[in-house]
Short mmCIF file of C-alpha atoms in Angstrom, two decimals:
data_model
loop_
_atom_site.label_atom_id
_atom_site.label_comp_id
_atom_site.label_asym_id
_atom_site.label_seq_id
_atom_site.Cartn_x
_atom_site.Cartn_y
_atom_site.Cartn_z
CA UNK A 127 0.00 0.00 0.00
CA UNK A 128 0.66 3.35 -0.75
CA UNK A 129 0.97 5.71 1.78
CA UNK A 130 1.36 9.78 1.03
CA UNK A 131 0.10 13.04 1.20
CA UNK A 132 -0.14 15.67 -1.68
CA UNK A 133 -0.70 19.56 -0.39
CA UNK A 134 -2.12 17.76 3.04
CA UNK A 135 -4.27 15.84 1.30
CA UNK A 136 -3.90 11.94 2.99
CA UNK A 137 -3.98 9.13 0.46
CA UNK A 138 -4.16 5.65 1.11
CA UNK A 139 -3.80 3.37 -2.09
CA UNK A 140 -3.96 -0.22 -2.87
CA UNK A 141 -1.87 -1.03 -5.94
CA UNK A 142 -0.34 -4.46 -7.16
CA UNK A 143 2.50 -4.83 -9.80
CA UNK A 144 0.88 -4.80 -13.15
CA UNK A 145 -0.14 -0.99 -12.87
CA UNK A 146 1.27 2.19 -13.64
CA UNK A 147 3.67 3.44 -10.69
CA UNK A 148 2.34 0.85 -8.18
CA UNK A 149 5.41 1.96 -5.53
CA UNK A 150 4.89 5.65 -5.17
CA UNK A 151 2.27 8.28 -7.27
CA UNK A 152 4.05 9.25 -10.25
CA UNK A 153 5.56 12.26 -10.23
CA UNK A 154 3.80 13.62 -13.48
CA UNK A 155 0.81 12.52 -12.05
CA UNK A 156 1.80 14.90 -8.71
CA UNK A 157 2.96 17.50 -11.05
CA UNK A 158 -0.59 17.74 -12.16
CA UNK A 159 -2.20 17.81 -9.24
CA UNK A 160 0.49 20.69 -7.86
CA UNK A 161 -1.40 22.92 -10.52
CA UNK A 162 -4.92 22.36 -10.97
CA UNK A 163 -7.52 24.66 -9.15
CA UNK A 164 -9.66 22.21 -7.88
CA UNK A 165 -13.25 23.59 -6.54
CA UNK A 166 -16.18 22.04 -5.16
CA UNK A 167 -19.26 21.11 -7.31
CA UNK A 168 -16.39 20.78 -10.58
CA UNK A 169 -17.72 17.89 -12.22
CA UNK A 170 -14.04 15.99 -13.49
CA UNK A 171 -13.57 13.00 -15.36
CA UNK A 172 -10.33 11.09 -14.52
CA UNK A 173 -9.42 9.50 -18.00
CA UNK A 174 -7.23 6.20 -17.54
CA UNK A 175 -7.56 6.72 -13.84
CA UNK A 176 -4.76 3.14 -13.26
CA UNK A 177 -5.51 2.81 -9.46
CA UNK A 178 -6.94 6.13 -8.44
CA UNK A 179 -4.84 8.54 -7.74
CA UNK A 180 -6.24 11.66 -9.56
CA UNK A 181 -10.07 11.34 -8.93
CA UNK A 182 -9.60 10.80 -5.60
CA UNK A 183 -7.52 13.29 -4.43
CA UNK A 184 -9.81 15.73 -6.83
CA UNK A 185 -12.61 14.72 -5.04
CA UNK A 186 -11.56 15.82 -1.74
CA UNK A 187 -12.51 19.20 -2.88
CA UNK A 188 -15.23 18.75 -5.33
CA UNK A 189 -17.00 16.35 -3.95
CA UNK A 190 -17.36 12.46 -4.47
CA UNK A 191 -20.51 12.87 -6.59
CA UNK A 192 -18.74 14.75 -9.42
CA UNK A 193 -16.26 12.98 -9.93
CA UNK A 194 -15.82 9.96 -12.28
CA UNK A 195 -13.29 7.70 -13.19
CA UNK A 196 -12.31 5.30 -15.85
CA UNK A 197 -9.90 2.77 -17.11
CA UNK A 198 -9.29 0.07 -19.78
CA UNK A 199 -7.96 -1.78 -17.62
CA UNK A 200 -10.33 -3.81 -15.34
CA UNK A 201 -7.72 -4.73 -12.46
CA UNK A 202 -6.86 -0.71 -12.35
CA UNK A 203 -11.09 -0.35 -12.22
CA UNK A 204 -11.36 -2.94 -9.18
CA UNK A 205 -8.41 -1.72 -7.18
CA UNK A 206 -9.49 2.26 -8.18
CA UNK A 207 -12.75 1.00 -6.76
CA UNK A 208 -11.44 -0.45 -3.70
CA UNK A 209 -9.51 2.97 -3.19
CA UNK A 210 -11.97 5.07 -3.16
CA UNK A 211 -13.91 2.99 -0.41
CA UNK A 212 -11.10 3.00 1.67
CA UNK A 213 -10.27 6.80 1.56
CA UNK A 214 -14.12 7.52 2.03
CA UNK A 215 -15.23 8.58 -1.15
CA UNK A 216 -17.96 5.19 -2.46
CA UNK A 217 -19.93 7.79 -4.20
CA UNK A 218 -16.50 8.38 -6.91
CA UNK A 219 -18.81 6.60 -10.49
CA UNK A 220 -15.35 4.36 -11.48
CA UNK A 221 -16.24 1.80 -14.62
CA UNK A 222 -14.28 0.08 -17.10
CA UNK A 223 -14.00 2.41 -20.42
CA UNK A 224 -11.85 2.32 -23.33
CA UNK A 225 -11.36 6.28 -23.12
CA UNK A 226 -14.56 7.95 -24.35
CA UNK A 227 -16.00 4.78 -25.60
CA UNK A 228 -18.46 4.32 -22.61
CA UNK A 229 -18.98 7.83 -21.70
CA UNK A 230 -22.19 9.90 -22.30
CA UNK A 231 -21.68 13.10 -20.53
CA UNK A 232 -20.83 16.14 -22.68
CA UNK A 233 -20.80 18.59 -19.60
CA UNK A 234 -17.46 18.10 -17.97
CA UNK A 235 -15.83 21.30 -15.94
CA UNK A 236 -12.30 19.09 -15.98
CA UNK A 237 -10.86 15.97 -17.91
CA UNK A 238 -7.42 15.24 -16.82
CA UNK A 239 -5.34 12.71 -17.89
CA UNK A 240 -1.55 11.53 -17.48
CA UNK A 241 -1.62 9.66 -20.63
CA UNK A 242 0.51 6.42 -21.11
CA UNK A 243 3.37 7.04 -23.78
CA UNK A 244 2.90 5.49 -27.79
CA UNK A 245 4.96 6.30 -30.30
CA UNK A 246 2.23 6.92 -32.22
CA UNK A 247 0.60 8.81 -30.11
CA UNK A 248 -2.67 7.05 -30.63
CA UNK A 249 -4.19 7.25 -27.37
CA UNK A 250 -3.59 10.15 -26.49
CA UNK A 251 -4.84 12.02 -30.26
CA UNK A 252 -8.43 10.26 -29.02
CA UNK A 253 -8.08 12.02 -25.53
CA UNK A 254 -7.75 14.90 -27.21
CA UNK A 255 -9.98 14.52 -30.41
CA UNK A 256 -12.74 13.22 -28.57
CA UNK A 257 -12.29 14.82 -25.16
CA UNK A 258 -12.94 18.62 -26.98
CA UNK A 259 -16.31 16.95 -27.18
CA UNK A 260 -17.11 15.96 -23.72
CA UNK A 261 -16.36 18.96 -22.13
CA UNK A 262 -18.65 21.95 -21.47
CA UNK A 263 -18.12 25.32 -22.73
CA UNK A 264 -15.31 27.18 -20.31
CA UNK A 265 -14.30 23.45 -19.18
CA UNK A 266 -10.77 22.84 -19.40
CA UNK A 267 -8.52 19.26 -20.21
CA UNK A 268 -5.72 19.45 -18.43
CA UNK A 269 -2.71 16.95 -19.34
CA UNK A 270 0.53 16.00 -17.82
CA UNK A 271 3.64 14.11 -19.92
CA UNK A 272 7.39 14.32 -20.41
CA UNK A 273 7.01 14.89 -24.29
CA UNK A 274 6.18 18.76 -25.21
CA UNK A 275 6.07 19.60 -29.32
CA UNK A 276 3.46 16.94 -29.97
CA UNK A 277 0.90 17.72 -27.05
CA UNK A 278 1.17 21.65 -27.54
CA UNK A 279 0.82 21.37 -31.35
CA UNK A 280 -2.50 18.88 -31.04
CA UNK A 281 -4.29 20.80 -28.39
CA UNK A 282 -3.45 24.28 -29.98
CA UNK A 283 -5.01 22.83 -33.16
CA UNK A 284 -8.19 20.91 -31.22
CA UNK A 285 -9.01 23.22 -28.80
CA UNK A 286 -6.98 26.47 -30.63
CA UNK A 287 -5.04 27.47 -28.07
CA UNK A 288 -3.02 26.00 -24.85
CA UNK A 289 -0.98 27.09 -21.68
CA UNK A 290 2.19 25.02 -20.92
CA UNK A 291 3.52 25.05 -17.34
CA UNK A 292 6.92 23.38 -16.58
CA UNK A 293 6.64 21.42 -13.19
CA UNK A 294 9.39 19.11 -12.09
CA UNK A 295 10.75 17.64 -15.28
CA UNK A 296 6.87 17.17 -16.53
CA UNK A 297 5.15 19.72 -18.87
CA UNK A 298 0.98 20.29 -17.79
CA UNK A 299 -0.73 21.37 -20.50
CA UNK A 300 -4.24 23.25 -20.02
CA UNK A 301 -6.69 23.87 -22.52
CA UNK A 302 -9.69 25.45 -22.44
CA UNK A 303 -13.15 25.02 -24.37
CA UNK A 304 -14.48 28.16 -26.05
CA UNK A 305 -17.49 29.19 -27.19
CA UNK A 306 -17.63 28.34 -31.18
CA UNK A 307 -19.01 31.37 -32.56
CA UNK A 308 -20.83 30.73 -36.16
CA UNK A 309 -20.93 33.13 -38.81
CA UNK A 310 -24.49 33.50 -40.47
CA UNK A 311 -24.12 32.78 -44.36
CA UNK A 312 -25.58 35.84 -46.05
CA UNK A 313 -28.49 34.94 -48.33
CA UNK A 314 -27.87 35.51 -51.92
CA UNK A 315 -29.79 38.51 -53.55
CA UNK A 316 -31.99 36.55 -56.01
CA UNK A 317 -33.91 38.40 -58.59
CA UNK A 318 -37.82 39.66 -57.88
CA UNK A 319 -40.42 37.62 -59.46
CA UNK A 320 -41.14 40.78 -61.99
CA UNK A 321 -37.35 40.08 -63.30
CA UNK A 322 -37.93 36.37 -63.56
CA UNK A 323 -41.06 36.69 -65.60
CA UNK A 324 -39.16 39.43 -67.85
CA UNK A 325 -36.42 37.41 -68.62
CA UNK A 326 -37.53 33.75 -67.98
#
């Protein structure tokens, strides 16, 4: 078990071998956490939560109810689960997902993600893609990773702009969902029915 505290937060978390940093919370993962404004009532959607780390702690200040987690990975689901009973948060919504692929809501405040690392960065192109699309307006994903050009250039071209913070070897990327503003196509000037009779 996992014993730690982030910004006096106490965490208590079951892990096992086959998941992500199962020793000690990753330190992109606490990176994250060191600059996100967390406020109650946020609803936040831990993508690829691994054992629980990031919902959890989040909802310690938003509140259990608005918070939900998910995972491909069914062991990381069960022992996320069993996490959040055990730091006293039952009412965290954890299921198995395979990103968006199970997930309705469209009215997130937060999405945050530490996403594993491809080389084709498939995985995390669908966070991003498909995550624009979840949020709410003024909702914000916020992403942590070790790779910068990549990230920046995908969310400044999904979500058309992007603020990159430096924290302890890890780059956070925040972007926020704006208002899509529509331009009204002008109608074409079409000729009065005394023209069209005159000329046919």
């Amino acid at each position: 078990m996992i014993v730690d505290s982030i910004n006096g937060i106490s965490l208590h978390l079951y892990t096992e071998n086959s998941l992500f940093s199962p020793n000690h919370i990753d330190k992109g993962t606490l990176a994250m956490l060191m600059i996100v404004d967390f406020r109650q009532g946020q609803k936040i959607l831990d993508l690829g939560c691994g054992y629980g780390v990031v919902g959890i702690y989040s909802a310690h200040f938003a509140g259990a109810e608005h918070v939900t987690m998910v995972d491909v990975d069914p062991i990381a689901v069960d022992f996320a689960k069993r996490n959040a009973i055990y730091n006293g948060l039952q009412d965290i919504f954890i299921f198995q997902s395979d990103g968006f692929s199970h997930i309705t809501e469209r009215d997130f405040d937060l999405i945050l993600s530490n996403p594993p690392y491809h080389a084709d960065f498939s995985v995390p192109k669908k966070f991003i893609e498909e995550g624009f699309r979840h949020l709410k307006v003024g909702g914000s994903m916020v992403m942590v990773t070790k790779r910068y050009e990549w990230y920046k250039n995908k969310l400044q071209s999904v979500f058309g702009g992007v603020k990159v913070i430096e924290e302890g070897g890890y780059y956070v990327f925040i972007s926020q969902k704006r208002e899509v503003r529509r331009m009204r196509k002008e109608k074409k000037s079409e000729p009065s029915k005394k023209l069209r009779r005159k000329y046919g």
